[in-house]
CSV table of C-alpha atoms in Angstrom, one decimal:
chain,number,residue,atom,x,y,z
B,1,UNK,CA,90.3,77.3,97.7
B,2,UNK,CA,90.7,80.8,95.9
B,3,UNK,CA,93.7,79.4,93.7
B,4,UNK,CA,91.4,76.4,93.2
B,5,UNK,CA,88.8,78.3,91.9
B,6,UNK,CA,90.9,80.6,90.0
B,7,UNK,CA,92.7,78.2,88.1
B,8,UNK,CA,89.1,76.7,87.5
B,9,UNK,CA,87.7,79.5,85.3
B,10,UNK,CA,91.0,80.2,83.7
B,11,UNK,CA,91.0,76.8,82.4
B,12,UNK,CA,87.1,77.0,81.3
B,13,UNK,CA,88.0,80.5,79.6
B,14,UNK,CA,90.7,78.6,77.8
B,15,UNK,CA,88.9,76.2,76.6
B,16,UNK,CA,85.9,78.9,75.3
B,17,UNK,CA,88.2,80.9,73.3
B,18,UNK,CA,89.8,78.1,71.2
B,19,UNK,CA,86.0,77.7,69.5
B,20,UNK,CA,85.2,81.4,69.7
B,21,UNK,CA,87.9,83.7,69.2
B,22,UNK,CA,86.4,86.5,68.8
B,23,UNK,CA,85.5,86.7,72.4
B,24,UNK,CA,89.0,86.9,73.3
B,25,UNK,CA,89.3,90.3,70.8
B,26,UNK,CA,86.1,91.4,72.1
B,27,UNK,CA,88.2,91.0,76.0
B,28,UNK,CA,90.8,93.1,74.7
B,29,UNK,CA,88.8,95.6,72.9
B,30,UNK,CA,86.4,96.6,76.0
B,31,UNK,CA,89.2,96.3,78.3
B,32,UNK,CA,91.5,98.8,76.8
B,33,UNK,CA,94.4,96.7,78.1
B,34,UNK,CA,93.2,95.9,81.4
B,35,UNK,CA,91.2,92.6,82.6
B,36,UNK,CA,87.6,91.9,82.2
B,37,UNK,CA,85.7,91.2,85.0
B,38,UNK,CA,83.4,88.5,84.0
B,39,UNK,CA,80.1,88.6,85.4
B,40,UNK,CA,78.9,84.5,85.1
B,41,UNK,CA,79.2,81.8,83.0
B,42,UNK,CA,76.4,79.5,81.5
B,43,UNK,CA,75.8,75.9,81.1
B,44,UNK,CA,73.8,73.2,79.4
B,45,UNK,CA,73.2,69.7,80.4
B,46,UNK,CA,69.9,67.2,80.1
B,47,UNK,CA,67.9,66.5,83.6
B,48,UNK,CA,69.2,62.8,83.1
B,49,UNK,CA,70.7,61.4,86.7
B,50,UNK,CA,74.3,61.5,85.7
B,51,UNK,CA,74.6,65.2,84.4
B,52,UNK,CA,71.3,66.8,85.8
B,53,UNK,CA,71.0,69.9,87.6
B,54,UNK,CA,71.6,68.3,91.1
B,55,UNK,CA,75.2,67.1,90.1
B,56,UNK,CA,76.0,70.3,89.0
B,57,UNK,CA,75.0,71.8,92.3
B,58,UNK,CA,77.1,69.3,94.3
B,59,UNK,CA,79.8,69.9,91.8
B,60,UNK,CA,79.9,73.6,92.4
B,61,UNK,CA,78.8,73.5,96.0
B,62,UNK,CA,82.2,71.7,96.5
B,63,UNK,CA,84.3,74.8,95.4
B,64,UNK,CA,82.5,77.0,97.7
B,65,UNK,CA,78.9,77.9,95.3
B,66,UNK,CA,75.4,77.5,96.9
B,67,UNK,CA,72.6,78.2,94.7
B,68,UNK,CA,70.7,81.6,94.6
B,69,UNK,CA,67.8,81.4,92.5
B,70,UNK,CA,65.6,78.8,90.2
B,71,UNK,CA,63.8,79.6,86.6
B,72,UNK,CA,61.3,78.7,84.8
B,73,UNK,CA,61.6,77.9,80.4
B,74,UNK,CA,58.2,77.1,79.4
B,75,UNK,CA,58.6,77.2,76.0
B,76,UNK,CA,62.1,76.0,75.5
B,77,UNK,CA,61.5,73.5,78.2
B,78,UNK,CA,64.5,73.8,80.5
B,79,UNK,CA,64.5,74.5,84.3
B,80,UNK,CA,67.6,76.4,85.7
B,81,UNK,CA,69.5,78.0,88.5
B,82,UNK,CA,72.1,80.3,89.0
B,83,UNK,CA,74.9,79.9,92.0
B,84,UNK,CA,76.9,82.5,93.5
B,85,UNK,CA,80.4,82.0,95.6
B,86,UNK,CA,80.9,82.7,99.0
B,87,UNK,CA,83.7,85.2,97.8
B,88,UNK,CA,81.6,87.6,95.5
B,89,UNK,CA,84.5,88.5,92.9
B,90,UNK,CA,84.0,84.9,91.5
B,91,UNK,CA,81.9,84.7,88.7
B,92,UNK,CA,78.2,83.6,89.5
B,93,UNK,CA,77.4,80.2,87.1
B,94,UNK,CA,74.1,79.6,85.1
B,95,UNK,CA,72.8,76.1,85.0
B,96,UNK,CA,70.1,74.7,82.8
B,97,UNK,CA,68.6,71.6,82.3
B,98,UNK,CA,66.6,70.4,79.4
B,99,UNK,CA,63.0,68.7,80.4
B,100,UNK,CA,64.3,65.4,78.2
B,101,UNK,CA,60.7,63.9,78.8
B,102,UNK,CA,58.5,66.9,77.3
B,103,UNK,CA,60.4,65.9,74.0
B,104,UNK,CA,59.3,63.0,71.6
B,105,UNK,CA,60.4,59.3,71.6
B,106,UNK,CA,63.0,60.0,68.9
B,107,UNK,CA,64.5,62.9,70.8
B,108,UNK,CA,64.8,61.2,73.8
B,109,UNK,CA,65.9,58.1,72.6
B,110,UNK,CA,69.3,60.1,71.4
B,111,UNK,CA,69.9,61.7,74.4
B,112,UNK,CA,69.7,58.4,76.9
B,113,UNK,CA,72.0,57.1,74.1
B,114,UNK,CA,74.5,59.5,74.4
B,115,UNK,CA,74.0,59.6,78.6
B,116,UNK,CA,74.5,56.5,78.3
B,117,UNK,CA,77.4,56.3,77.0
B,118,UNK,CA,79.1,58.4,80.7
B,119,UNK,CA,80.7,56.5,83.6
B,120,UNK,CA,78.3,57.2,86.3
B,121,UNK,CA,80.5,59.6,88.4
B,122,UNK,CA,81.4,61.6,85.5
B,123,UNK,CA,79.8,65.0,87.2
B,124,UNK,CA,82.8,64.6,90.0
B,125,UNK,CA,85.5,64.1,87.8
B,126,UNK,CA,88.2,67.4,88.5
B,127,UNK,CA,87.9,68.8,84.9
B,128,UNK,CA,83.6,68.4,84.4
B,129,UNK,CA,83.6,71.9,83.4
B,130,UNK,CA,85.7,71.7,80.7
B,131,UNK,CA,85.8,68.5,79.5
B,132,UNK,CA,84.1,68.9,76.3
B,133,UNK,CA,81.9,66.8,74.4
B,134,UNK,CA,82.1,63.2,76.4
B,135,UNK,CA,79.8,61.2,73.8
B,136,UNK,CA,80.1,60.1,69.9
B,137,UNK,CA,77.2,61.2,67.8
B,138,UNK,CA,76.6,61.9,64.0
B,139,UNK,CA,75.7,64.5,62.8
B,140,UNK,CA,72.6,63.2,61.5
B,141,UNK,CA,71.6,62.5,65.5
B,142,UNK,CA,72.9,66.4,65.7
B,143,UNK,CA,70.3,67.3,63.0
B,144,UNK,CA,67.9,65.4,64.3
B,145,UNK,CA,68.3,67.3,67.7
B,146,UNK,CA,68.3,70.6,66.0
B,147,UNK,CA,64.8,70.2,64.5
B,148,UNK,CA,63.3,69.7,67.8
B,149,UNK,CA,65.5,71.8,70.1
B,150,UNK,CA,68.7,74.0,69.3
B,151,UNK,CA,69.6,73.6,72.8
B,152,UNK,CA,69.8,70.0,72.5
B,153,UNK,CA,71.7,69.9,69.7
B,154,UNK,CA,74.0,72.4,71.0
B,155,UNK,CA,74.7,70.3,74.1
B,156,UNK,CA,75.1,67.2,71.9
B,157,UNK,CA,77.6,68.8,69.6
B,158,UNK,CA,79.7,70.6,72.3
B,159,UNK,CA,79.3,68.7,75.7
B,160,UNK,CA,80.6,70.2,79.2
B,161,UNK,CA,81.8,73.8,78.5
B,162,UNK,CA,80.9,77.5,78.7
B,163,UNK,CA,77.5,78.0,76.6
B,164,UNK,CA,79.1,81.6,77.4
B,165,UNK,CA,81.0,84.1,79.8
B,166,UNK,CA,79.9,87.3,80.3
B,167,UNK,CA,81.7,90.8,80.3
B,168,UNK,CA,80.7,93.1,83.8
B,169,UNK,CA,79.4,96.3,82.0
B,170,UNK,CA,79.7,97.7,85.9
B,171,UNK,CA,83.3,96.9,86.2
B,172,UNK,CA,84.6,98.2,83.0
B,173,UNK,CA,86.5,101.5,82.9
B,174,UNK,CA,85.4,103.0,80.1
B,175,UNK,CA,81.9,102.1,79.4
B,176,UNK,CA,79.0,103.2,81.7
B,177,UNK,CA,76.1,101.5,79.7
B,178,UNK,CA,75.0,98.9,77.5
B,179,UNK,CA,74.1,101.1,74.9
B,180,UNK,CA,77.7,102.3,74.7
B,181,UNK,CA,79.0,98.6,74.9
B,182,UNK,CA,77.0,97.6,71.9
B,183,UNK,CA,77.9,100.2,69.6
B,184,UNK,CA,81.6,100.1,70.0
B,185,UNK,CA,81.2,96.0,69.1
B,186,UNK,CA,78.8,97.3,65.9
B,187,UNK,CA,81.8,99.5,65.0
B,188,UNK,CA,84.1,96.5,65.3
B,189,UNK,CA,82.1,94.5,63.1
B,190,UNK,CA,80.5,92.4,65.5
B,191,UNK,CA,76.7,90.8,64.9
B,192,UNK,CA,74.4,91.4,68.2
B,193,UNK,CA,71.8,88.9,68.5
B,194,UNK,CA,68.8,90.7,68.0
B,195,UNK,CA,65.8,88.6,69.1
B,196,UNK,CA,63.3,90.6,71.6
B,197,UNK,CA,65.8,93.6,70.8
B,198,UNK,CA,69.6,93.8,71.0
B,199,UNK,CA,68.9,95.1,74.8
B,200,UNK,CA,66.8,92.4,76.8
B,201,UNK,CA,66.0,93.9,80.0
B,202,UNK,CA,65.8,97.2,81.8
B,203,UNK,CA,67.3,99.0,85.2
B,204,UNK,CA,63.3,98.3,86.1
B,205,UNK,CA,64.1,94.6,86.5
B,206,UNK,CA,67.5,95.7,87.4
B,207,UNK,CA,69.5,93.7,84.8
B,208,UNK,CA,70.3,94.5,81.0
B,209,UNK,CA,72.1,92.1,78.6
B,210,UNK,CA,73.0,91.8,74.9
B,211,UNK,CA,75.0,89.2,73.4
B,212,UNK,CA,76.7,88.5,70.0
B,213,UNK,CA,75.9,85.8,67.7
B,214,UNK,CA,78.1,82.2,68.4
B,215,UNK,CA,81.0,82.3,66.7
B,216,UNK,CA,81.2,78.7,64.4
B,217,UNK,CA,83.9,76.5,64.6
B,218,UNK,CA,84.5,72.6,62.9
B,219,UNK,CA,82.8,69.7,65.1
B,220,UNK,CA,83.8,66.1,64.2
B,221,UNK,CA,80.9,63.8,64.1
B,222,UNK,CA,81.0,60.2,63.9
B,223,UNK,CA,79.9,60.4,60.4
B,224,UNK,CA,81.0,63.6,59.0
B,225,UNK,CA,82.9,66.7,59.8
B,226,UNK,CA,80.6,69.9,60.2
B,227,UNK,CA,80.7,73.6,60.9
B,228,UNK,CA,78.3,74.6,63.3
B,229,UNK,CA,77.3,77.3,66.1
B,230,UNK,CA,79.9,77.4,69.0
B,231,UNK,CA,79.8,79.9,71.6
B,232,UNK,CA,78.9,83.4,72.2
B,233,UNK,CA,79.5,86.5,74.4
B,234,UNK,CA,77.5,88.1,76.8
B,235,UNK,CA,77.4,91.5,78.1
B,236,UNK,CA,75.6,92.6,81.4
B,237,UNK,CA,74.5,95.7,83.5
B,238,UNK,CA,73.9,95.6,86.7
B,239,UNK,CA,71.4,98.0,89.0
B,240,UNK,CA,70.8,97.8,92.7
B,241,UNK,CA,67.6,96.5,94.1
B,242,UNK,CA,65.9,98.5,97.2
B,243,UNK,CA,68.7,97.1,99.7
B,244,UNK,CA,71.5,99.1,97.9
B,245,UNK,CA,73.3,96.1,96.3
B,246,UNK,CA,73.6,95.1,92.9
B,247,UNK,CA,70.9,92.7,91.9
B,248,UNK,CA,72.7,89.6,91.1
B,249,UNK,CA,70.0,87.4,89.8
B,250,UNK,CA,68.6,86.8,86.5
B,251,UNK,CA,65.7,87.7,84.4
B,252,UNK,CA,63.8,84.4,82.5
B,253,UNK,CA,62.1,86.6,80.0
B,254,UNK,CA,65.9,88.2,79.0
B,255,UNK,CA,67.3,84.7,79.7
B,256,UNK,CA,65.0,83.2,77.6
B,257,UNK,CA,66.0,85.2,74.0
B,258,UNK,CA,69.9,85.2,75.2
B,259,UNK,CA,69.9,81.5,74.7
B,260,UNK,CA,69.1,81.9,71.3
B,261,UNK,CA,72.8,83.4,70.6
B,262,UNK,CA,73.1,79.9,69.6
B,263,UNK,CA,70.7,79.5,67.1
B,264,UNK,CA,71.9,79.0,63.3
B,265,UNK,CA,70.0,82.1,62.4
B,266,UNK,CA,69.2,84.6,64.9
């Protein structure tokens, strides 16, 4: 199972750094040579049956995941969860889902066209996780999208991948806080996505993250051929709650301005 899961992630990271390279030099810069421990991963999908949240459970729940915690996005209009593995040095995975309904006609019209392009088992095929984008769209569809919802569009563009991974601030050698993290990237030239502050959280709600701004990388519509917002990188500190323990879930509020790493202009 371990090798299983492994050789999962390693073929997810693979596929993350080919459309945001800077992650990988961001990897070797905080790990001073030595490996990153990653803290989670994130994904998007659309609440439609084949792709929703409840086949990515069953998905993950077959590799040894159970879910540990459910979240609210009011204003982005997304419900999520986060699942952690039985064997705790396995990076936990983020899971949202975009409310397609809570969108207008137009919106929603795209999206059950590209869902409706899937086979309808497509959430338990081996490689889901990195399989990419599995619909055609134009990039007038994508822009369409983007007015409404970055998210959308996002998931429309790039399809079944790593939104992001995310570097263990609490497992790195030599860093000790966030503070430290996110100047040595400034120093390197890095852009920190600043919305609701470069840091979102506190050791109060036991969880800090910061995140650079997606990397951008060519997409091929159906219609045209477009540089857009890939992926990004997440960093995250860790405090324990009253029990001792790290706190491993997530924070909405801080959740809620890291999706934005994605946004054109941040």
């Amino acid at each position: 199972m371990m090798t299983k899961v492994t050789k999962l992630f390693d073929n997810i990271w693979q596929q993350y750094i080919a459309v945001t390279p800077s992650a990988k030099n961001i990897h070797q810069l905080l790990g001073d040579g030595k490996d990153v421990v990653n803290d989670h991963v994130a994904y998007r999908t659309f609440n439609t049956g084949k792709v929703n949240l409840n086949k990515f459970s069953k998905h993950l729940e077959a590799m040894g995941y159970s879910e540990c915690g459910q979240y609210d996005f009011v204003a982005k209009k997304l419900t999520a969860k986060h699942f952690e593995h039985q064997d705790a040095s396995m990076p936990k995975v983020f899971v949202s889902e975009l409310r397609v309904e809570e969108f207008s006609p137009t919106v929603q019209n795209i999206i059950h066209t590209l869902v409706d392009q899937l086979p309808e088992n497509i959430s338990e095929q081996p490689n889901f996780l990195y399989s990419g984008r599995p619909w055609k769209i134009s990039f007038e569809d994508y822009q369409t999208l983007l007015a409404e919802s970055e998210y959308a569009a996002w998931l429309a563009a790039w399809g079944y991948r790593a939104n992001h991974f995310t570097v263990s601030i609490n497992h790195l050698d030599n860093y000790h806080c966030i503070t430290d993290v996110n100047n040595r990237l400034k120093q390197s030239g890095y852009v920190l996505n600043s919305n609701g502050g470069e840091i979102k959280g506190n050791n109060v709600v036991k969880l800090e993250q910061s995140s650079t701004l997606a990397d951008k990388a060519f997409v091929e519509f159906s219609d045209k051929k477009a540089e857009i917002p890939s992926c990004f990188y997440e960093f995250a500190k860790r405090y324990p709650s009253a029990n001792g323990e790290l706190y491993t879930g997530f924070v909405a509020e801080s959740a809620d301005k890291i999706f934005e790493s994605t946004n054109a202009v941040a």
